[in-house]
Each structure stands twice: as structure tokens, then as C-alpha cells.
CSV table of N, CA, C and O in Angstrom, one decimal:
chain,number,residue,atom,x,y,z
A,1,MET,N,51.8,3.4,-14.7
A,1,MET,CA,51.0,2.9,-13.7
A,1,MET,C,50.3,1.6,-14.2
A,1,MET,O,49.9,1.6,-15.5
A,2,ALA,N,50.6,0.6,-13.4
A,2,ALA,CA,49.9,-0.6,-13.6
A,2,ALA,C,48.4,-0.5,-13.3
A,2,ALA,O,47.9,0.1,-12.2
A,3,ASP,N,47.7,-1.0,-14.4
A,3,ASP,CA,46.0,-1.3,-13.8
A,3,ASP,C,45.7,-2.4,-13.1
A,3,ASP,O,46.2,-3.4,-12.9
A,4,ILE,N,44.9,-1.9,-12.3
A,4,ILE,CA,44.4,-2.6,-10.9
A,4,ILE,C,43.1,-3.0,-11.3
A,4,ILE,O,42.2,-2.9,-11.6
A,5,PRO,N,43.1,-4.8,-11.5
A,5,PRO,CA,41.9,-5.1,-11.8
A,5,PRO,C,40.7,-5.0,-10.8
A,5,PRO,O,41.3,-5.1,-9.8
A,6,MET,N,39.8,-4.5,-11.7
A,6,MET,CA,38.3,-4.5,-10.4
A,6,MET,C,38.0,-5.8,-10.1
A,6,MET,O,37.6,-7.0,-10.8
A,7,SER,N,38.2,-5.8,-8.8
A,7,SER,CA,37.5,-7.3,-8.1
A,7,SER,C,36.1,-7.0,-7.9
A,7,SER,O,35.6,-5.9,-7.7
A,8,PRO,N,35.1,-8.5,-8.0
A,8,PRO,CA,33.6,-8.2,-7.7
A,8,PRO,C,33.6,-7.6,-6.1
A,8,PRO,O,34.6,-7.7,-5.1
A,9,ARG,N,32.9,-7.3,-5.9
A,9,ARG,CA,32.0,-6.9,-4.3
A,9,ARG,C,32.5,-8.2,-3.5
A,9,ARG,O,32.0,-9.1,-3.9
A,10,SER,N,32.8,-8.1,-2.4
A,10,SER,CA,32.9,-9.0,-1.5
A,10,SER,C,31.4,-9.6,-1.2
A,10,SER,O,30.5,-8.6,-0.9
A,11,THR,N,31.5,-10.5,-0.4
A,11,THR,CA,29.9,-11.3,0.0
A,11,THR,C,29.4,-10.3,0.7
A,11,THR,O,28.3,-10.4,1.0
A,12,GLY,N,30.3,-9.8,1.8
A,12,GLY,CA,29.5,-9.4,3.0
A,12,GLY,C,28.9,-7.9,2.6
A,12,GLY,O,27.9,-7.9,2.7
A,13,THR,N,29.8,-7.4,1.7
A,13,THR,CA,28.8,-6.3,1.0
A,13,THR,C,27.3,-6.5,0.1
A,13,THR,O,26.1,-5.6,0.1
A,14,THR,N,27.5,-7.5,-0.3
A,14,THR,CA,26.3,-8.0,-1.2
A,14,THR,C,25.4,-8.6,-0.3
A,14,THR,O,24.2,-8.3,-0.4
A,15,ARG,N,25.6,-9.4,0.5
A,15,ARG,CA,25.0,-9.6,1.7
A,15,ARG,C,24.2,-8.5,2.5
A,15,ARG,O,23.0,-8.6,2.8
A,16,GLY,N,24.9,-7.5,2.9
A,16,GLY,CA,24.4,-6.3,3.5
A,16,GLY,C,23.3,-5.6,2.7
A,16,GLY,O,22.6,-5.1,3.3
A,17,ARG,N,23.8,-5.8,1.4
A,17,ARG,CA,22.6,-4.8,0.6
A,17,ARG,C,21.2,-5.6,0.6
A,17,ARG,O,20.4,-4.7,0.3
A,18,LEU,N,21.2,-6.9,0.4
A,18,LEU,CA,19.8,-7.6,0.4
A,18,LEU,C,19.1,-7.6,1.5
A,18,LEU,O,18.0,-7.7,1.5
A,19,LEU,N,19.6,-7.3,2.9
A,19,LEU,CA,18.9,-7.0,4.1
A,19,LEU,C,18.2,-5.8,4.3
A,19,LEU,O,19.0,-4.9,3.8
A,20,PRO,N,17.0,-5.9,4.7
A,20,PRO,CA,16.5,-4.4,4.9
A,20,PRO,C,17.2,-3.8,6.3
A,20,PRO,O,17.5,-5.0,7.0
A,21,PRO,N,17.0,-2.3,6.6
A,21,PRO,CA,17.8,-1.9,7.6
A,21,PRO,C,17.6,-2.4,9.0
A,21,PRO,O,15.9,-3.0,9.1
A,22,PRO,N,18.1,-2.4,10.1
A,22,PRO,CA,17.5,-3.2,11.2
A,22,PRO,C,16.6,-2.5,11.9
A,22,PRO,O,15.7,-3.1,12.4
A,23,ALA,N,16.4,-1.0,11.6
A,23,ALA,CA,15.7,-0.3,12.1
A,23,ALA,C,14.1,-0.9,11.5
A,23,ALA,O,12.8,-1.1,12.1
A,24,LEU,N,14.1,-0.9,10.4
A,24,LEU,CA,12.7,-1.5,9.7
A,24,LEU,C,12.2,-3.0,10.0
A,24,LEU,O,11.2,-3.3,10.3
A,25,CYS,N,13.3,-4.1,10.2
A,25,CYS,CA,12.9,-5.2,10.8
A,25,CYS,C,12.7,-5.1,12.3
A,25,CYS,O,11.5,-5.8,12.5
A,26,GLY,N,13.3,-4.0,13.1
A,26,GLY,CA,12.4,-3.8,14.6
A,26,GLY,C,11.2,-3.4,14.6
A,26,GLY,O,10.3,-3.8,15.3
A,27,PHE,N,11.0,-2.5,13.6
A,27,PHE,CA,9.6,-1.8,13.6
A,27,PHE,C,8.6,-2.8,13.2
A,27,PHE,O,7.5,-3.1,13.4
A,28,LEU,N,9.0,-3.7,12.2
A,28,LEU,CA,7.7,-4.7,11.7
A,28,LEU,C,7.5,-5.6,12.7
A,28,LEU,O,6.6,-6.3,13.0
A,29,LEU,N,8.8,-6.3,13.4
A,29,LEU,CA,8.8,-7.3,14.5
A,29,LEU,C,7.4,-6.6,15.6
A,29,LEU,O,6.6,-7.1,16.0
A,30,LEU,N,8.0,-5.4,16.0
A,30,LEU,CA,6.7,-4.5,17.0
A,30,LEU,C,5.7,-4.7,16.2
A,30,LEU,O,4.4,-4.9,17.4
A,31,LEU,N,5.3,-4.4,15.2
A,31,LEU,CA,3.8,-4.1,14.6
A,31,LEU,C,3.4,-5.6,14.6
A,31,LEU,O,2.2,-5.9,15.2
A,32,MET,N,3.9,-6.2,14.2
A,32,MET,CA,3.5,-7.9,14.6
A,32,MET,C,3.4,-8.2,16.0
A,32,MET,O,2.2,-8.9,15.9
A,33,LEU,N,3.9,-7.7,16.8
A,33,LEU,CA,3.6,-8.2,18.1
A,33,LEU,C,2.3,-7.4,18.7
A,33,LEU,O,1.7,-8.2,19.5
A,34,LEU,N,2.5,-6.2,18.1
A,34,LEU,CA,1.0,-5.4,18.6
A,34,LEU,C,-0.4,-5.8,18.1
A,34,LEU,O,-1.3,-6.0,18.9
A,35,PHE,N,-0.3,-6.5,16.8
A,35,PHE,CA,-1.3,-7.2,16.2
A,35,PHE,C,-1.8,-8.3,17.2
A,35,PHE,O,-2.9,-8.7,17.0
A,36,ALA,N,-0.7,-9.2,17.2
A,36,ALA,CA,-1.0,-10.5,17.8
A,36,ALA,C,-1.1,-10.4,19.6
A,36,ALA,O,-2.6,-11.1,19.8
A,37,VAL,N,-1.3,-9.1,20.2
A,37,VAL,CA,-1.6,-8.9,21.6
A,37,VAL,C,-3.2,-8.1,21.3
A,37,VAL,O,-4.0,-8.4,22.2
A,38,SER,N,-3.1,-7.4,20.6
A,38,SER,CA,-4.6,-6.9,20.2
A,38,SER,C,-5.3,-8.1,19.7
A,38,SER,O,-6.5,-7.8,20.5
A,39,TYR,N,-5.2,-8.7,19.0
A,39,TYR,CA,-5.8,-10.1,18.9
A,39,TYR,C,-6.1,-11.0,20.1
A,39,TYR,O,-7.2,-11.4,19.9
A,40,ALA,N,-5.3,-11.4,20.7
A,40,ALA,CA,-5.4,-12.1,21.9
A,40,ALA,C,-6.2,-11.3,22.8
A,40,ALA,O,-7.3,-12.1,23.5
A,41,VAL,N,-6.3,-10.2,23.0
A,41,VAL,CA,-7.2,-9.4,23.9
A,41,VAL,C,-8.5,-9.5,23.4
A,41,VAL,O,-9.3,-9.6,24.1
A,42,GLY,N,-8.7,-9.2,22.0
A,42,GLY,CA,-10.1,-9.5,21.8
A,42,GLY,C,-10.8,-10.7,21.6
A,42,GLY,O,-11.9,-10.6,22.0
A,43,SER,N,-9.9,-11.3,21.4
A,43,SER,CA,-10.7,-12.9,21.4
A,43,SER,C,-11.0,-13.3,23.0
A,43,SER,O,-11.9,-14.4,23.2
A,44,ALA,N,-10.1,-12.9,23.7
A,44,ALA,CA,-10.3,-13.1,25.4
A,44,ALA,C,-11.5,-12.5,25.7
A,44,ALA,O,-12.4,-12.6,26.7
A,45,ALA,N,-11.9,-11.0,25.5
A,45,ALA,CA,-12.8,-10.2,25.7
A,45,ALA,C,-14.3,-10.8,24.8
A,45,ALA,O,-15.4,-10.7,25.6
A,46,GLY,N,-14.3,-11.6,23.9
A,46,GLY,CA,-15.4,-12.0,23.2
A,46,GLY,C,-16.2,-10.8,22.3
A,46,GLY,O,-15.8,-9.9,22.1
A,47,PRO,N,-17.3,-11.4,21.6
A,47,PRO,CA,-18.0,-10.7,21.1
A,47,PRO,C,-18.5,-9.3,21.8
A,47,PRO,O,-19.0,-9.2,23.2
A,48,VAL,N,-18.5,-8.1,21.3
A,48,VAL,CA,-19.0,-7.1,21.6
A,48,VAL,C,-20.6,-7.1,22.4
A,48,VAL,O,-21.2,-6.7,23.3
A,49,ALA,N,-21.4,-7.3,21.2
A,49,ALA,CA,-22.8,-7.2,21.3
A,49,ALA,C,-23.1,-8.7,20.8
A,49,ALA,O,-23.7,-8.9,19.4
A,50,PRO,N,-23.2,-9.8,21.9
A,50,PRO,CA,-23.9,-11.0,21.0
A,50,PRO,C,-25.0,-11.3,20.4
A,50,PRO,O,-25.1,-11.9,19.6
A,51,GLY,N,-26.3,-10.6,20.9
A,51,GLY,CA,-27.7,-10.4,19.9
A,51,GLY,C,-27.8,-9.7,18.9
A,51,GLY,O,-28.3,-9.8,18.2
A,52,LEU,N,-26.5,-8.9,18.5
A,52,LEU,CA,-26.5,-7.6,17.1
A,52,LEU,C,-26.2,-8.7,15.9
A,52,LEU,O,-25.3,-9.9,15.8
A,53,HIS,N,-27.0,-8.4,15.2
A,53,HIS,CA,-27.0,-9.0,13.7
A,53,HIS,C,-26.7,-8.0,12.7
A,53,HIS,O,-26.9,-6.9,13.0
A,54,GLY,N,-26.6,-8.5,11.5
A,54,GLY,CA,-26.4,-7.7,10.5
A,54,GLY,C,-27.3,-6.9,10.0
A,54,GLY,O,-28.6,-7.4,10.1
A,55,THR,N,-27.4,-5.8,9.2
A,55,THR,CA,-28.6,-4.9,8.8
A,55,THR,C,-29.3,-6.2,7.8
A,55,THR,O,-30.5,-5.6,7.4
A,56,GLY,N,-28.6,-6.7,6.9
A,56,GLY,CA,-29.6,-7.3,5.9
A,56,GLY,C,-30.4,-8.5,6.4
A,56,GLY,O,-31.3,-9.0,5.7
A,57,SER,N,-30.1,-9.1,7.6
A,57,SER,CA,-30.7,-10.1,8.3
A,57,SER,C,-31.9,-9.5,9.2
A,57,SER,O,-32.5,-10.3,9.8
A,58,GLY,N,-32.4,-8.5,9.1
A,58,GLY,CA,-33.0,-7.9,10.4
A,58,GLY,C,-34.6,-8.2,9.6
A,58,GLY,O,-34.7,-8.5,8.5
A,59,GLY,N,-35.6,-7.9,10.5
A,59,GLY,CA,-37.0,-8.4,9.9
A,59,GLY,C,-37.5,-7.0,9.3
A,59,GLY,O,-39.1,-7.1,9.5
A,60,ASN,N,-36.8,-5.8,9.3
A,60,ASN,CA,-37.5,-4.8,8.6
A,60,ASN,C,-37.5,-4.9,6.9
A,60,ASN,O,-37.4,-3.9,6.5
A,61,GLY,N,-37.0,-5.8,6.4
A,61,GLY,CA,-37.4,-6.0,4.8
A,61,GLY,C,-35.8,-5.8,4.2
A,61,GLY,O,-35.9,-5.4,3.0
A,62,GLY,N,-34.9,-5.6,5.1
A,62,GLY,CA,-33.6,-5.6,4.3
A,62,GLY,C,-33.5,-3.8,4.3
A,62,GLY,O,-32.5,-3.6,3.2
A,63,SER,N,-34.2,-3.1,4.8
A,63,SER,CA,-34.1,-1.5,4.2
A,63,SER,C,-32.8,-1.0,5.2
A,63,SER,O,-32.5,0.0,5.1
A,64,GLY,N,-31.9,-1.8,6.3
A,64,GLY,CA,-30.9,-1.3,6.7
A,64,GLY,C,-31.3,-0.4,8.0
A,64,GLY,O,-30.2,0.5,8.4
A,65,GLY,N,-32.2,-0.7,8.2
A,65,GLY,CA,-32.6,0.3,9.6
A,65,GLY,C,-33.0,1.5,9.4
A,65,GLY,O,-32.7,2.3,10.2
A,66,ASP,N,-33.9,2.0,8.7
A,66,ASP,CA,-34.3,3.5,8.4
A,66,ASP,C,-35.3,3.6,9.4
A,66,ASP,O,-35.3,5.0,9.7
A,67,ASP,N,-35.9,2.7,9.8
A,67,ASP,CA,-36.9,2.7,10.7
A,67,ASP,C,-36.5,2.7,12.2
A,67,ASP,O,-37.3,2.8,13.4
A,68,ASP,N,-35.2,2.7,12.6
A,68,ASP,CA,-35.1,2.4,14.0
A,68,ASP,C,-35.1,3.8,14.7
A,68,ASP,O,-35.5,3.8,15.9
A,69,MET,N,-35.2,5.3,14.5
A,69,MET,CA,-35.2,6.4,15.0
A,69,MET,C,-36.1,7.0,14.6
A,69,MET,O,-36.1,7.5,13.5
A,70,PRO,N,-37.5,6.9,15.1
A,70,PRO,CA,-38.7,7.4,14.8
A,70,PRO,C,-38.5,9.1,14.7
A,70,PRO,O,-37.7,9.8,15.8
A,71,GLY,N,-38.9,9.9,13.7
A,71,GLY,CA,-38.8,11.3,13.9
A,71,GLY,C,-37.8,12.2,13.1
A,71,GLY,O,-37.3,13.0,13.4
A,72,MET,N,-36.7,10.8,12.7
A,72,MET,CA,-35.6,11.4,11.8
A,72,MET,C,-35.9,11.1,10.6
A,72,MET,O,-36.5,10.5,9.9
A,73,SER,N,-35.6,12.5,9.8
A,73,SER,CA,-36.0,12.5,8.5
A,73,SER,C,-34.8,12.3,7.7
A,73,SER,O,-33.4,13.0,8.0
A,74,HIS,N,-34.7,11.8,6.7
A,74,HIS,CA,-33.7,11.7,5.5
A,74,HIS,C,-33.9,12.8,4.4
A,74,HIS,O,-34.6,12.5,3.3
A,75,GLY,N,-33.1,13.9,4.5
A,75,GLY,CA,-33.3,14.5,3.5
A,75,GLY,C,-32.5,16.0,3.7
A,75,GLY,O,-31.4,16.0,4.5
A,76,SER,N,-33.0,17.1,3.3
A,76,SER,CA,-32.3,18.5,3.3
A,76,SER,C,-33.0,19.2,4.5
A,76,SER,O,-33.1,20.5,4.3
A,77,GLY,N,-32.8,18.4,5.7
A,77,GLY,CA,-33.4,19.2,7.2
A,77,GLY,C,-34.7,19.7,7.1
A,77,GLY,O,-35.0,20.7,7.8
A,78,GLU,N,-35.7,18.7,6.6
A,78,GLU,CA,-37.0,19.3,7.0
A,78,GLU,C,-37.4,18.5,8.1
A,78,GLU,O,-36.8,17.7,8.7
């Protein structure tokens, strides 16, 4: 029997191995599109509560809003 020399893989199969599957590319494209649309809708809607400030900038000494609801105790159900 004659030995058949092993040829390197053709460039088509090597190129195909380096690319991700088409379903993954489609999923990532759809995901990016959804993020872009949700960002655009959020920008068009504007801020949810324009007068709302962070907990650290409040006038209650930076306690994080513990005094917002009178009658509520922080503990084991007392």
C-alpha cells in the first residue's frame, strides 16, 4: 500500500472552527438590540423621581433613612 501524505486541513474548516456558531451570534445581536432599545426608552422617559436624593446626602445625619417610618422597630419583632 502506498502511504498517502496527510495534508493540512483546508482553510475553510480552520476558518469555520474559529467562528462561533451562528445561533450564538444571533443571540448576542438580539441581546445588544434589546439593551439598546431599553436604554433609549429609559432615556426618553427621564428620571423616575427627580427630587430623590441618595441616602448619604439626606438631612438626617446620614443614618440611611431609619427615621422615615415612625413606629417601626428594628429588632426581633418587638
